[in-house]
Every structure is written in C-alpha cells, then in structure tokens.
Amino acid sequence: MNRQPLPPFALAGVAVALGSVPAMLQAQTEASGSVVQQQIDSRGNAIEEVVVTANRRPQRIPEIARSVIVLDELVIDENLAKTSNIADLLGASVPGFGPPAVTDIDRTLTLRGRNVQYLIDGVPIQYNGGTGYGGFALAKFDPEIIGRVEVLYGPTSVYGGGATGGVIQYFTQQPAEGDPFQLRLRVQSTTFLEDFADSDTTSYKTTIGASGDLGRFDYLVNYSYDRQRGIIDGEGDLVNPVFYGFTNEDFYFGKVGFDISDSQRIEAFYNFTEFETDRPATLLTIEDDGRATAEINPNPPAGGPSPLSPFNEKTFWNISYTNSDLFGGSLLVQYYDREDENAIGLIDLRAPAATPTWPQGWPDNYTASFADEGSGFRSQFALPFAERWNLIFGFDRDEQSRASDAQVYSLSPDFDQSGDIGTVVRDGLFLFPFELETWGVFAQIEYEVSDKLRLTGGLRYEDVEFEIGAGTRIFETTLDGNGNQVSRPGGAGASDGDAWNIGVTWDAFTWASLFANISQGFEVPGLSQVAGIVPPDQELRSNEAVSPQVVDNYEVGLRGAVGVWRYSFAAYFADSELGQNFIYDPVTNQGEYNRSPQENYGFEAVLGWAPLPSVDLLTTVSWGEGDFDPDGDGPQGEVPLTTLDIPPWKFTLNGRWSLTDDLGLNALLLVVGDRDRAFDDGVDLYEIDGYTTLDLGLNWNVFSGTLSAQLTNALDETYITPASQTYIGNPIFAPRVAGAPGRALSVAYSLTF
C-alpha cells in the first residue's frame, strides 16, 4: 500500500495554497484557504503543484474562490501515532472546526457553526440529522486507510444538501505503484503515565495491509484490530466507562481497480467496521467540577452489569467508472450503498443526582437500537472548452431510512448484584423513523479572464421527499387526558430548493491573492428530532419545523507568501431565515429544536514560518460566533447560539524540526478559549471553560521501519472538552461529563516491505 515509512520532517504537512509566489523557499503548507501554486524545496527544486478535487474536479487551490484546507499523509500519520480518533485530527488541524472531543460522536463538531457533509471517495457517509443529536459520521472507518483529507468551506452548488457549513472529504490511499505485492505492518500501544502499563488502561492496535500493482489491475486491503481500554483524566481518575473507552474495534477495508484502457477505469471498495463494548462493572462518582469518574468494582456482580452490551456495525461500499477522454471531457459515474446498526446497551439513570429534576414520563433505564440504510447514485461530466472555460455538470440521487426502537425495563430487585434486567414494561421510539429521498442536478462554470483573474458560478436544484413514521418516544412528556404519552401521527412532505455560488479569485500582487464568494446552501432539518416538536394535532407536511434551511454565505479572503513566510486569512458571514438550533430548556432539562432566524460570522487566519530548511512553524487562529432570534422580533430579540453549534475560539501552533535525515521532532500547542455568551443569556445550561494542551513527539527511521512516539497532554492539564461540557448543568446527563485524557504515551512502529 502507499503508506511508506515517512521522513521525520516534510514541509507539505498541511499545505497552504497561495497565489503567485516568488521562487524562494515556499515548500509549504496549506491552511484555511490556501496552497502554494508552485512548491519549491530548500534546494530550489520544483515539486509538483498541489491539486485538489474539492470542487469535484482537479484544481490547484489558488483557482478556488473559497477557503480550502488539505491534510496530507504526514499530518494523518502524526495523529495516528496519538489516537485512532479522526475527530481529534480534524479538531486539532482544521480552523473553524470544533476542538477535539475525545469521542468520535460529532456533538459540537460543526464547521463555522454549521453542519458538515462527510464523504469518502465521493460517498456520503452520514445520515440526516444535526449535531444536537450527535451522529457517528466520524466513526465509520479506520483512519489507517486515509491518505488525504480535503475541507471545502461553505455551501456549494456541486454538493448540495447537508453541507451548509462545508464539505469534509476523505480520500483513501492508493495501491503501491509498480510493485505487485507490498506488505505493511503496524503496532501501537498507548498508556497513561498516571496508571503506567495497567492492563485496564493500556490500549493497543495492530494493523496489517497489503497492496499491489499488477499492470491494469491493482488492489489494496487493510485490517486493523483496535482494543481501547479505559481513559485516565488529568487528576488520575478513570473516566466513566459506560460512555467512554473499553471497546474492541475491527476494521476491514478492500479496494480494487481495473484499467479498461488508458482513459477508462473501474474501481470499487468495501468497508466494514464492527465495535463491541466490554465495559467493566464500576462505581460512579460525580466530582465537584462535574466530571463523572469511576472505579472498577473489585467485587463485580455475579451476573455482570447487564447482558445488553452495546455494539455497532457499519458497512458501506462503492463502485465507480471514470472515463478521462470522452468527447474532450471526463466522466464519473458511481453507485454506493451504506448500512449502520447500532445498539447503545442498557442506560441506567437511577443515580440520585438525576432524580430531583426527572421529567414526568421519562424512564429511569432503557435500551435503544438504530438501523440506518441508504444508497445513492452520483454522476458528473467535466468539460474544458475555448481554452479559458471549464464546465462541470451532473446529477445526484440519495435514499436513506432510519428505524429506532427503545425498550424500558423493570429492573429486578437484585439487579445491582445479579445483573438481571427483569422484563420489558414499555416499548417505544428512541428517535422517530423516517424515509428520505433527494435528487439534485447541478452545473458550475469557470472562466479564466486573464492569468490573474478567474470567475466561477454554479447552480443546483434539489428536490426532497420524506415520510416520518408514527409512534411514541419513550421520553415523550406530552400526555393525554389519561396521563399516557401521546402518540404522534407522523406524516409525509416534500420540498425543493436552490443552491448556488458566485466567486472570484484575483492574483493582485506577486505576494498576495484575493478571493471572494457568495453562495447559498440548502439543508433538510433533522427529521428524527423536529418531528418531536410538532404538536400532535398538526400536519408535518406544512409545518415550519420540517421546512428546509436555506443559508446565504458571504466570504472574503487572501493568501500569499513573502520569502520564508506564508499566510492565509478568511472572514465569513452566513444567515438563514429558518435556522436549526438545538437548545436545552432550563426548566424541564429537555432538549428542543428551535426554527428561527440565525446568523453565523467569524474568521480564520494562518501564518507559517520556515526560517531554516529543517524548521517549520505553522500557527492557526479561528474565531466564530452566532445569534438567533427565537421570538422573531428582529435584532433586539437576538440571543447567542448554543455551544452545540458555535465552538469556542481556537489557537494552534504546530512545529517540526528535522534533527537528521532519520530523526525529527514535532510539537502541537492547542489553546481553546472560553465561551459564556450563551450561558449568560440563558440559552445554555453551561459555560465553556478553556484550556491549553501540549503534545510532543518524534519520528525515527530505524530498523527499516519508522518508530513514532507521542506524549499527549504533556502539561498534564485537567480539563473537560467543550463537547463534554455541554452536558454540564443537566443532571440527567451528569454521567456523560468526562474529563479529557491526562498525560499519555503512545508508541507505534510501522514496517513496509
């Protein structure tokens, strides 16, 4: 496979796309909106230009009239040496994205305060729903198979619904070139210094992969086993294992390709991921700062905590056909299928801390399962013509469905000793089931006015049809005259909308390139959630709660390089008449959706400095905010958006130093700021406290392989991530408030032969 042992230092780690650049030391970096047009190494030799496909066709980043960032194999490998959690990679490397969340649930992980569409090799991998629900789009595959990540900011005509904040696309590795068989082995172990080498808190991962090039046929296969143990926080306490840690994960991936001719190719991949949980019996404590800590019970119940163990199985596959020379253009056609099955196990909420404000009708224990299915078809044709024009147009179709059942049990009197769950006393829904079908047609054209000026325009029409099933959620608090939970009737509906974008790039100076764009996005709200806020006597079809969210986005920026410096800056403003805001009611301690006018605004800045060929520093700063108008009475009624949508400001400093050709050091300083606007205005039940972390690492090419060692949270700071802090203030969710990992040492060794 293509993941060779990496050099300890590489200037193309997070590339910055810049405009026209003087022929000096520019080897560098891509950050929020940029990449060097012509990369130059320290000897003045040209490296190939950075080309991305974020706009569904190959382009150099300076040609794209919006912010783009690319994370290459070096950055991915550095993150893999710390953790398998790809959410931590995005949180630490992508400006405007929520900070690392420890878990792979996408709660609070918005991009510029809006939802993200995730794709892998062009396949959408998440289902309808927003961050308030907390989906699992980041937990569907092993990051070992990823060779590159591209982030396209803001809504676009080429991707359509579900991408109001932008698109994050993962590209799988390519098979080894010119080698019929290449084998890669990788082993990794992570242990906490506060609990060094303890079997309950030492995790390990093993990966074996093979790839080859057999002429017209090539292949890549990969298998990983990841055994995650308990998490120790900065105080040396075990994080509550009911929600964090103690999983066994198997990852299977295979990809094959066949070149029909020099211009035609068929490619297919298959991915299967299986998560199982084997959490131990523990004794839970809620600390004064809100952290839920645990001790492994030395005398566990004979029957264990519960026979209902959580599990998660995710499958998706794709087959595509490309023709790079059809009537002077290039054609791509692909079909994909995906399926998720998830059971969250028995949730025991009988803790005394939860009972004082327990909503009427809520169960004190339950289990739930989900079944998501989807498939789709994507096609596009790109055609350059008349020398300075480029046209791309296509058609997309996607179908998805969700079923989500829940059961409430009457726990036996000796449950804590025997693990006997008793019998089911009530069935219901955890989330409302739905079926959703969308199709869209798009076209985008680009015109190179001159060598310095480029214009872009795109338009998309999207049609949506949905049906939401009837039923009663086990958390339903609306009661009928007899005191029973109300069954909601469900219903069907349809809507359509436009997405469009207009952009310009101008290489104004040799040291600076400017870009600007106006775009409109289109998104269907989370059907499983909003169906629960529509009064039972109202039709869903015409209700505002299920109306699409249309987002208008405005962005300006510049990027450039001067000598050993490179920089990028972008500012944005986005507004929508019907936002999608998930907030908690401080009276009932329940979450609810609010559809009201919403606006988001902020900026991202990147500054890179390479004073020596062996030293490189990259700094990023991102700040965003947002407001909504719950009463619809204009600016005087605006209040801050919840931190579920708006991440706190973030600063990173990433450094690399090549000591020798075989030994390099790296460091990452992450500063996450405070955010209390929403708390002060009564929107959030919590205020976000910031923190600072420092990771240190080295890469050493030794014994024909690469040894990586990473010390994370070297400052040993005790903190709680923003994603976990959003549970504070609601006693129902107190067990989910997790302290972030303390000092941990990860050691990995990889060998390719």
Short mmCIF file of N, CA, C and O in Angstrom, two decimals, residues 620-729:
data_model
loop_
_atom_site.label_atom_id
_atom_site.label_comp_id
_atom_site.label_asym_id
_atom_site.label_seq_id
_atom_site.Cartn_x
_atom_site.Cartn_y
_atom_site.Cartn_z
N THR A 620 -2.39 28.68 13.55
CA THR A 620 -3.74 28.94 13.09
C THR A 620 -4.55 29.58 14.21
O THR A 620 -4.36 29.27 15.39
N VAL A 621 -5.44 30.47 13.84
CA VAL A 621 -6.37 31.10 14.77
C VAL A 621 -7.75 31.07 14.13
O VAL A 621 -7.89 31.42 12.96
N SER A 622 -8.75 30.64 14.88
CA SER A 622 -10.11 30.69 14.36
C SER A 622 -11.05 31.17 15.46
O SER A 622 -10.92 30.77 16.62
N TRP A 623 -11.96 32.03 15.06
CA TRP A 623 -12.96 32.58 15.98
C TRP A 623 -14.29 32.65 15.25
O TRP A 623 -14.36 33.06 14.09
N GLY A 624 -15.32 32.21 15.89
CA GLY A 624 -16.65 32.27 15.30
C GLY A 624 -17.70 32.56 16.35
O GLY A 624 -17.52 32.25 17.53
N GLU A 625 -18.78 33.13 15.91
CA GLU A 625 -19.91 33.40 16.80
C GLU A 625 -21.20 33.26 16.00
O GLU A 625 -21.18 33.06 14.78
N GLY A 626 -22.31 33.35 16.70
CA GLY A 626 -23.59 33.23 16.03
C GLY A 626 -24.73 33.64 16.93
O GLY A 626 -24.62 33.60 18.17
N ASP A 627 -25.83 34.06 16.32
CA ASP A 627 -27.01 34.51 17.06
C ASP A 627 -28.25 33.97 16.38
O ASP A 627 -28.24 33.66 15.16
N PHE A 628 -29.32 33.85 17.14
CA PHE A 628 -30.62 33.52 16.54
C PHE A 628 -31.70 34.32 17.26
O PHE A 628 -31.48 34.89 18.33
N ASP A 629 -32.85 34.36 16.63
CA ASP A 629 -33.96 35.20 17.10
C ASP A 629 -35.14 34.31 17.42
O ASP A 629 -36.01 34.09 16.59
N PRO A 630 -35.20 33.74 18.64
CA PRO A 630 -36.24 32.75 18.95
C PRO A 630 -37.66 33.28 18.88
O PRO A 630 -38.59 32.53 18.62
N ASP A 631 -37.83 34.59 19.10
CA ASP A 631 -39.18 35.16 19.08
C ASP A 631 -39.52 35.84 17.76
O ASP A 631 -40.64 36.31 17.57
N GLY A 632 -38.54 35.93 16.86
CA GLY A 632 -38.79 36.52 15.55
C GLY A 632 -39.11 37.99 15.58
O GLY A 632 -39.78 38.50 14.69
N ASP A 633 -38.58 38.71 16.58
CA ASP A 633 -38.91 40.13 16.69
C ASP A 633 -37.76 41.05 16.30
O ASP A 633 -37.69 42.19 16.73
N GLY A 634 -36.81 40.53 15.51
CA GLY A 634 -35.77 41.39 14.99
C GLY A 634 -34.51 41.42 15.84
O GLY A 634 -34.38 40.68 16.82
N PRO A 635 -33.56 42.30 15.46
CA PRO A 635 -32.26 42.34 16.13
C PRO A 635 -32.34 42.51 17.65
O PRO A 635 -31.49 41.99 18.38
N GLN A 636 -33.34 43.22 18.13
CA GLN A 636 -33.43 43.43 19.57
C GLN A 636 -33.75 42.14 20.33
O GLN A 636 -33.54 42.07 21.55
N GLY A 637 -34.22 41.12 19.62
CA GLY A 637 -34.55 39.87 20.28
C GLY A 637 -33.52 38.77 20.06
O GLY A 637 -33.76 37.62 20.45
N GLU A 638 -32.37 39.10 19.46
CA GLU A 638 -31.38 38.08 19.17
C GLU A 638 -30.66 37.64 20.44
O GLU A 638 -30.35 38.44 21.32
N VAL A 639 -30.36 36.34 20.50
CA VAL A 639 -29.58 35.77 21.60
C VAL A 639 -28.50 34.88 20.99
O VAL A 639 -28.61 34.46 19.84
N PRO A 640 -27.46 34.58 21.75
CA PRO A 640 -26.35 33.77 21.19
C PRO A 640 -26.79 32.35 20.88
O PRO A 640 -27.62 31.76 21.57
N LEU A 641 -26.19 31.79 19.86
CA LEU A 641 -26.39 30.38 19.55
C LEU A 641 -25.73 29.52 20.62
O LEU A 641 -24.73 29.90 21.24
N THR A 642 -26.28 28.33 20.83
CA THR A 642 -25.73 27.41 21.80
C THR A 642 -24.34 26.93 21.37
O THR A 642 -23.99 26.94 20.19
N THR A 643 -23.54 26.49 22.35
CA THR A 643 -22.21 25.97 22.05
C THR A 643 -22.29 24.61 21.37
O THR A 643 -21.27 24.11 20.88
N LEU A 644 -23.45 23.98 21.32
CA LEU A 644 -23.60 22.81 20.46
C LEU A 644 -23.35 23.18 19.00
O LEU A 644 -22.94 22.35 18.19
N ASP A 645 -23.62 24.44 18.65
CA ASP A 645 -23.40 24.91 17.28
C ASP A 645 -22.11 25.72 17.14
O ASP A 645 -21.41 25.59 16.13
N ILE A 646 -21.81 26.58 18.10
CA ILE A 646 -20.69 27.50 17.99
C ILE A 646 -19.53 27.03 18.86
O ILE A 646 -19.60 27.07 20.09
N PRO A 647 -18.44 26.56 18.25
CA PRO A 647 -17.28 26.18 19.06
C PRO A 647 -16.56 27.41 19.59
O PRO A 647 -16.63 28.49 18.99
N PRO A 648 -15.87 27.29 20.72
CA PRO A 648 -15.09 28.43 21.22
C PRO A 648 -13.91 28.72 20.31
O PRO A 648 -13.54 27.90 19.45
N TRP A 649 -13.31 29.90 20.49
CA TRP A 649 -12.16 30.24 19.66
C TRP A 649 -11.02 29.26 19.92
O TRP A 649 -10.92 28.64 20.97
N LYS A 650 -10.14 29.15 18.91
CA LYS A 650 -9.10 28.13 18.96
C LYS A 650 -7.81 28.66 18.37
O LYS A 650 -7.81 29.38 17.36
N PHE A 651 -6.70 28.32 18.99
CA PHE A 651 -5.36 28.70 18.53
C PHE A 651 -4.49 27.45 18.51
O PHE A 651 -4.51 26.65 19.47
N THR A 652 -3.73 27.26 17.44
CA THR A 652 -2.80 26.14 17.38
C THR A 652 -1.43 26.63 16.92
O THR A 652 -1.33 27.57 16.12
N LEU A 653 -0.40 25.99 17.43
CA LEU A 653 0.97 26.21 16.97
C LEU A 653 1.58 24.84 16.73
O LEU A 653 1.77 24.05 17.67
N ASN A 654 1.86 24.56 15.47
CA ASN A 654 2.40 23.26 15.08
C ASN A 654 3.83 23.44 14.61
O ASN A 654 4.09 24.25 13.72
N GLY A 655 4.77 22.72 15.23
CA GLY A 655 6.17 22.86 14.88
C GLY A 655 6.80 21.54 14.52
O GLY A 655 6.47 20.49 15.09
N ARG A 656 7.74 21.58 13.56
CA ARG A 656 8.50 20.39 13.18
C ARG A 656 9.97 20.78 13.02
O ARG A 656 10.28 21.84 12.47
N TRP A 657 10.84 19.89 13.50
CA TRP A 657 12.28 20.16 13.44
C TRP A 657 12.99 18.87 13.04
O TRP A 657 12.89 17.86 13.73
N SER A 658 13.68 18.91 11.92
CA SER A 658 14.40 17.75 11.42
C SER A 658 15.83 17.80 11.96
O SER A 658 16.64 18.61 11.52
N LEU A 659 16.14 16.92 12.93
CA LEU A 659 17.47 16.89 13.51
C LEU A 659 18.48 16.25 12.57
O LEU A 659 19.61 16.74 12.41
N THR A 660 18.09 15.14 11.96
CA THR A 660 18.91 14.45 10.96
C THR A 660 17.97 13.95 9.87
O THR A 660 16.76 14.15 9.93
N ASP A 661 18.53 13.26 8.89
CA ASP A 661 17.69 12.70 7.84
C ASP A 661 16.75 11.63 8.37
O ASP A 661 15.73 11.32 7.75
N ASP A 662 17.08 11.04 9.53
CA ASP A 662 16.28 9.94 10.07
C ASP A 662 15.57 10.26 11.37
O ASP A 662 14.81 9.42 11.87
N LEU A 663 15.78 11.43 11.93
CA LEU A 663 15.20 11.75 13.23
C LEU A 663 14.59 13.14 13.20
O LEU A 663 15.26 14.12 12.82
N GLY A 664 13.33 13.24 13.57
CA GLY A 664 12.64 14.52 13.59
C GLY A 664 11.75 14.65 14.80
O GLY A 664 11.27 13.66 15.36
N LEU A 665 11.53 15.89 15.25
CA LEU A 665 10.68 16.19 16.39
C LEU A 665 9.47 16.96 15.91
O LEU A 665 9.51 17.69 14.91
N ASN A 666 8.37 16.84 16.63
CA ASN A 666 7.18 17.62 16.34
C ASN A 666 6.49 18.02 17.64
O ASN A 666 6.65 17.36 18.67
N ALA A 667 5.75 19.11 17.58
CA ALA A 667 5.04 19.60 18.76
C ALA A 667 3.75 20.27 18.31
O ALA A 667 3.70 20.88 17.23
N LEU A 668 2.72 20.16 19.13
CA LEU A 668 1.44 20.81 18.85
C LEU A 668 0.94 21.47 20.12
O LEU A 668 0.69 20.80 21.13
N LEU A 669 0.82 22.78 20.08
CA LEU A 669 0.22 23.55 21.18
C LEU A 669 -1.20 23.91 20.77
O LEU A 669 -1.42 24.51 19.72
N LEU A 670 -2.18 23.55 21.59
CA LEU A 670 -3.58 23.82 21.32
C LEU A 670 -4.15 24.65 22.46
O LEU A 670 -4.07 24.24 23.63
N VAL A 671 -4.72 25.79 22.13
CA VAL A 671 -5.38 26.65 23.11
C VAL A 671 -6.84 26.79 22.71
O VAL A 671 -7.15 27.24 21.60
N VAL A 672 -7.74 26.37 23.58
CA VAL A 672 -9.18 26.51 23.37
C VAL A 672 -9.70 27.55 24.35
O VAL A 672 -9.41 27.48 25.55
N GLY A 673 -10.44 28.52 23.84
CA GLY A 673 -10.86 29.64 24.67
C GLY A 673 -12.16 29.39 25.42
O GLY A 673 -12.82 28.37 25.27
N ASP A 674 -12.50 30.37 26.26
CA ASP A 674 -13.77 30.35 26.99
C ASP A 674 -14.91 30.76 26.06
O ASP A 674 -14.70 31.45 25.06
N ARG A 675 -16.13 30.38 26.42
CA ARG A 675 -17.33 30.90 25.77
C ARG A 675 -18.46 30.87 26.77
O ARG A 675 -18.85 29.80 27.25
N ASP A 676 -18.97 32.06 27.10
CA ASP A 676 -20.05 32.13 28.10
C ASP A 676 -21.23 32.98 27.63
O ASP A 676 -22.17 33.22 28.38
N ARG A 677 -21.22 33.45 26.36
CA ARG A 677 -22.31 34.30 25.88
C ARG A 677 -23.66 33.59 26.00
O ARG A 677 -24.63 34.17 26.49
N ALA A 678 -23.71 32.34 25.52
CA ALA A 678 -24.99 31.62 25.54
C ALA A 678 -25.42 31.29 26.97
O ALA A 678 -26.61 31.27 27.27
N PHE A 679 -24.46 31.04 27.84
CA PHE A 679 -24.79 30.76 29.24
C PHE A 679 -25.33 32.02 29.91
O PHE A 679 -26.35 31.98 30.64
N ASP A 680 -24.70 33.16 29.69
CA ASP A 680 -25.13 34.41 30.31
C ASP A 680 -26.53 34.80 29.87
O ASP A 680 -27.27 35.43 30.64
N ASP A 681 -26.91 34.45 28.65
CA ASP A 681 -28.24 34.80 28.14
C ASP A 681 -29.27 33.69 28.38
O ASP A 681 -30.39 33.77 27.87
N GLY A 682 -28.89 32.65 29.12
CA GLY A 682 -29.84 31.60 29.48
C GLY A 682 -30.14 30.60 28.39
O GLY A 682 -31.08 29.81 28.52
N VAL A 683 -29.34 30.60 27.31
CA VAL A 683 -29.55 29.62 26.24
C VAL A 683 -28.94 28.27 26.62
O VAL A 683 -29.54 27.22 26.44
N ASP A 684 -27.71 28.31 27.14
CA ASP A 684 -27.02 27.10 27.59
C ASP A 684 -27.14 26.95 29.10
O ASP A 684 -27.23 27.95 29.84
N LEU A 685 -27.08 25.71 29.55
CA LEU A 685 -27.03 25.44 30.99
C LEU A 685 -25.60 25.42 31.50
O LEU A 685 -25.37 25.14 32.67
N TYR A 686 -24.65 25.71 30.67
CA TYR A 686 -23.23 25.57 30.98
C TYR A 686 -22.47 26.72 30.35
O TYR A 686 -22.92 27.35 29.38
N GLU A 687 -21.33 27.06 30.90
CA GLU A 687 -20.40 27.97 30.25
C GLU A 687 -19.12 27.20 29.95
O GLU A 687 -18.71 26.34 30.72
N ILE A 688 -18.52 27.48 28.81
CA ILE A 688 -17.36 26.73 28.37
C ILE A 688 -16.09 27.33 28.96
O ILE A 688 -15.82 28.52 28.81
N ASP A 689 -15.33 26.51 29.68
CA ASP A 689 -14.04 26.91 30.23
C ASP A 689 -12.95 26.42 29.29
O ASP A 689 -12.90 25.25 28.90
N GLY A 690 -12.04 27.33 28.93
CA GLY A 690 -10.97 27.00 28.01
C GLY A 690 -9.84 26.24 28.68
O GLY A 690 -9.80 26.05 29.90
N TYR A 691 -8.86 25.85 27.88
CA TYR A 691 -7.74 25.06 28.38
C TYR A 691 -6.61 25.11 27.35
O TYR A 691 -6.79 25.56 26.21
N THR A 692 -5.46 24.62 27.76
CA THR A 692 -4.27 24.57 26.91
C THR A 692 -3.64 23.20 27.00
O THR A 692 -3.46 22.67 28.11
N THR A 693 -3.33 22.61 25.86
CA THR A 693 -2.64 21.31 25.86
C THR A 693 -1.40 21.40 24.98
O THR A 693 -1.32 22.22 24.05
N LEU A 694 -0.44 20.53 25.27
CA LEU A 694 0.80 20.46 24.50
C LEU A 694 1.11 18.99 24.23
O LEU A 694 1.16 18.18 25.15
N ASP A 695 1.31 18.66 22.96
CA ASP A 695 1.72 17.32 22.55
C ASP A 695 3.13 17.38 22.00
O ASP A 695 3.47 18.30 21.24
N LEU A 696 3.96 16.41 22.36
CA LEU A 696 5.34 16.34 21.89
C LEU A 696 5.58 14.98 21.26
O LEU A 696 5.05 13.97 21.74
N GLY A 697 6.38 14.94 20.20
CA GLY A 697 6.60 13.66 19.55
C GLY A 697 7.89 13.61 18.76
O GLY A 697 8.57 14.62 18.55
N LEU A 698 8.23 12.40 18.35
CA LEU A 698 9.38 12.19 17.48
C LEU A 698 9.08 11.07 16.50
O LEU A 698 8.28 10.18 16.77
N ASN A 699 9.73 11.13 15.34
CA ASN A 699 9.72 10.08 14.34
C ASN A 699 11.16 9.68 14.07
O ASN A 699 12.02 10.54 13.85
N TRP A 700 11.42 8.37 14.07
CA TRP A 700 12.78 7.88 13.89
C TRP A 700 12.76 6.72 12.91
O TRP A 700 12.12 5.71 13.16
N ASN A 701 13.43 6.90 11.78
CA ASN A 701 13.56 5.84 10.81
C ASN A 701 14.65 4.87 11.29
O ASN A 701 15.84 5.19 11.27
N VAL A 702 14.24 3.69 11.73
CA VAL A 702 15.17 2.76 12.34
C VAL A 702 14.75 1.33 12.01
O VAL A 702 13.55 1.03 11.91
N PHE A 703 15.73 0.45 11.83
CA PHE A 703 15.48 -0.96 11.56
C PHE A 703 14.53 -1.14 10.36
O PHE A 703 13.58 -1.92 10.41
N SER A 704 14.76 -0.37 9.31
CA SER A 704 13.99 -0.46 8.06
C SER A 704 12.53 -0.07 8.23
O SER A 704 11.71 -0.32 7.34
N GLY A 705 12.18 0.53 9.33
CA GLY A 705 10.82 0.98 9.58
C GLY A 705 10.81 2.35 10.21
O GLY A 705 11.83 3.05 10.23
N THR A 706 9.66 2.75 10.73
CA THR A 706 9.52 4.05 11.37
C THR A 706 8.98 3.87 12.78
O THR A 706 7.92 3.25 12.96
N LEU A 707 9.69 4.42 13.74
CA LEU A 707 9.26 4.41 15.14
C LEU A 707 8.73 5.79 15.48
O LEU A 707 9.40 6.80 15.26
N SER A 708 7.50 5.84 15.98
CA SER A 708 6.88 7.11 16.38
C SER A 708 6.56 7.04 17.86
O SER A 708 6.03 6.03 18.35
N ALA A 709 6.84 8.12 18.56
CA ALA A 709 6.49 8.24 19.98
C ALA A 709 5.85 9.60 20.19
O ALA A 709 6.39 10.62 19.75
N GLN A 710 4.70 9.62 20.86
CA GLN A 710 3.98 10.86 21.08
C GLN A 710 3.56 10.94 22.56
O GLN A 710 2.97 10.00 23.09
N LEU A 711 3.89 12.05 23.18
CA LEU A 711 3.44 12.34 24.54
C LEU A 711 2.33 13.37 24.44
O LEU A 711 2.57 14.51 24.05
N THR A 712 1.10 12.98 24.75
CA THR A 712 -0.03 13.90 24.64
C THR A 712 -0.36 14.50 26.00
O THR A 712 -0.13 13.88 27.04
N ASN A 713 -0.87 15.73 25.97
CA ASN A 713 -1.17 16.48 27.19
C ASN A 713 0.04 16.50 28.12
O ASN A 713 -0.05 16.18 29.30
N ALA A 714 1.18 16.91 27.54
CA ALA A 714 2.43 16.91 28.31
C ALA A 714 2.36 17.83 29.52
O ALA A 714 3.09 17.63 30.50
N LEU A 715 1.50 18.85 29.48
CA LEU A 715 1.33 19.76 30.62
C LEU A 715 0.50 19.14 31.73
O LEU A 715 0.35 19.72 32.80
N ASP A 716 -0.09 17.96 31.46
CA ASP A 716 -0.92 17.24 32.42
C ASP A 716 -2.04 18.12 32.96
O ASP A 716 -2.33 18.15 34.15
N GLU A 717 -2.69 18.83 32.04
CA GLU A 717 -3.79 19.72 32.46
C GLU A 717 -5.08 18.92 32.64
O GLU A 717 -5.40 18.04 31.84
N THR A 718 -5.79 19.24 33.70
CA THR A 718 -7.11 18.65 33.92
C THR A 718 -8.14 19.56 33.26
O THR A 718 -8.26 20.73 33.61
N TYR A 719 -8.88 19.03 32.31
CA TYR A 719 -9.86 19.84 31.60
C TYR A 719 -10.97 18.95 31.09
O TYR A 719 -10.87 17.71 31.10
N ILE A 720 -12.04 19.58 30.64
CA ILE A 720 -13.18 18.89 30.06
C ILE A 720 -13.39 19.50 28.67
O ILE A 720 -13.41 20.72 28.52
N THR A 721 -13.53 18.68 27.65
CA THR A 721 -13.70 19.19 26.30
C THR A 721 -15.03 19.94 26.18
O THR A 721 -15.97 19.66 26.93
N PRO A 722 -15.14 20.88 25.23
CA PRO A 722 -16.43 21.55 25.03
C PRO A 722 -17.57 20.59 24.77
O PRO A 722 -18.69 20.79 25.24
N ALA A 723 -17.32 19.51 24.00
CA ALA A 723 -18.38 18.53 23.72
C ALA A 723 -18.92 17.94 25.01
O ALA A 723 -20.13 17.73 25.16
N SER A 724 -18.04 17.66 25.97
CA SER A 724 -18.47 17.08 27.24
C SER A 724 -19.04 18.14 28.17
O SER A 724 -19.96 17.87 28.95
N GLN A 725 -18.52 19.36 28.10
CA GLN A 725 -19.04 20.43 28.95
C GLN A 725 -20.50 20.76 28.63
O GLN A 725 -21.21 21.29 29.48
N THR A 726 -20.93 20.46 27.40
CA THR A 726 -22.32 20.76 27.05
C THR A 726 -23.32 19.89 27.80
O THR A 726 -24.53 20.13 27.72
N TYR A 727 -22.85 18.87 28.52
CA TYR A 727 -23.74 18.07 29.37
C TYR A 727 -23.87 18.65 30.78
O TYR A 727 -24.74 18.24 31.54
N ILE A 728 -22.97 19.57 31.13
CA ILE A 728 -22.98 20.13 32.49
C ILE A 728 -24.23 20.98 32.69
O ILE A 728 -24.65 21.72 31.80
N GLY A 729 -24.80 20.90 33.87
CA GLY A 729 -25.99 21.68 34.19
C GLY A 729 -27.28 20.91 34.04
O GLY A 729 -28.32 21.33 34.52
#
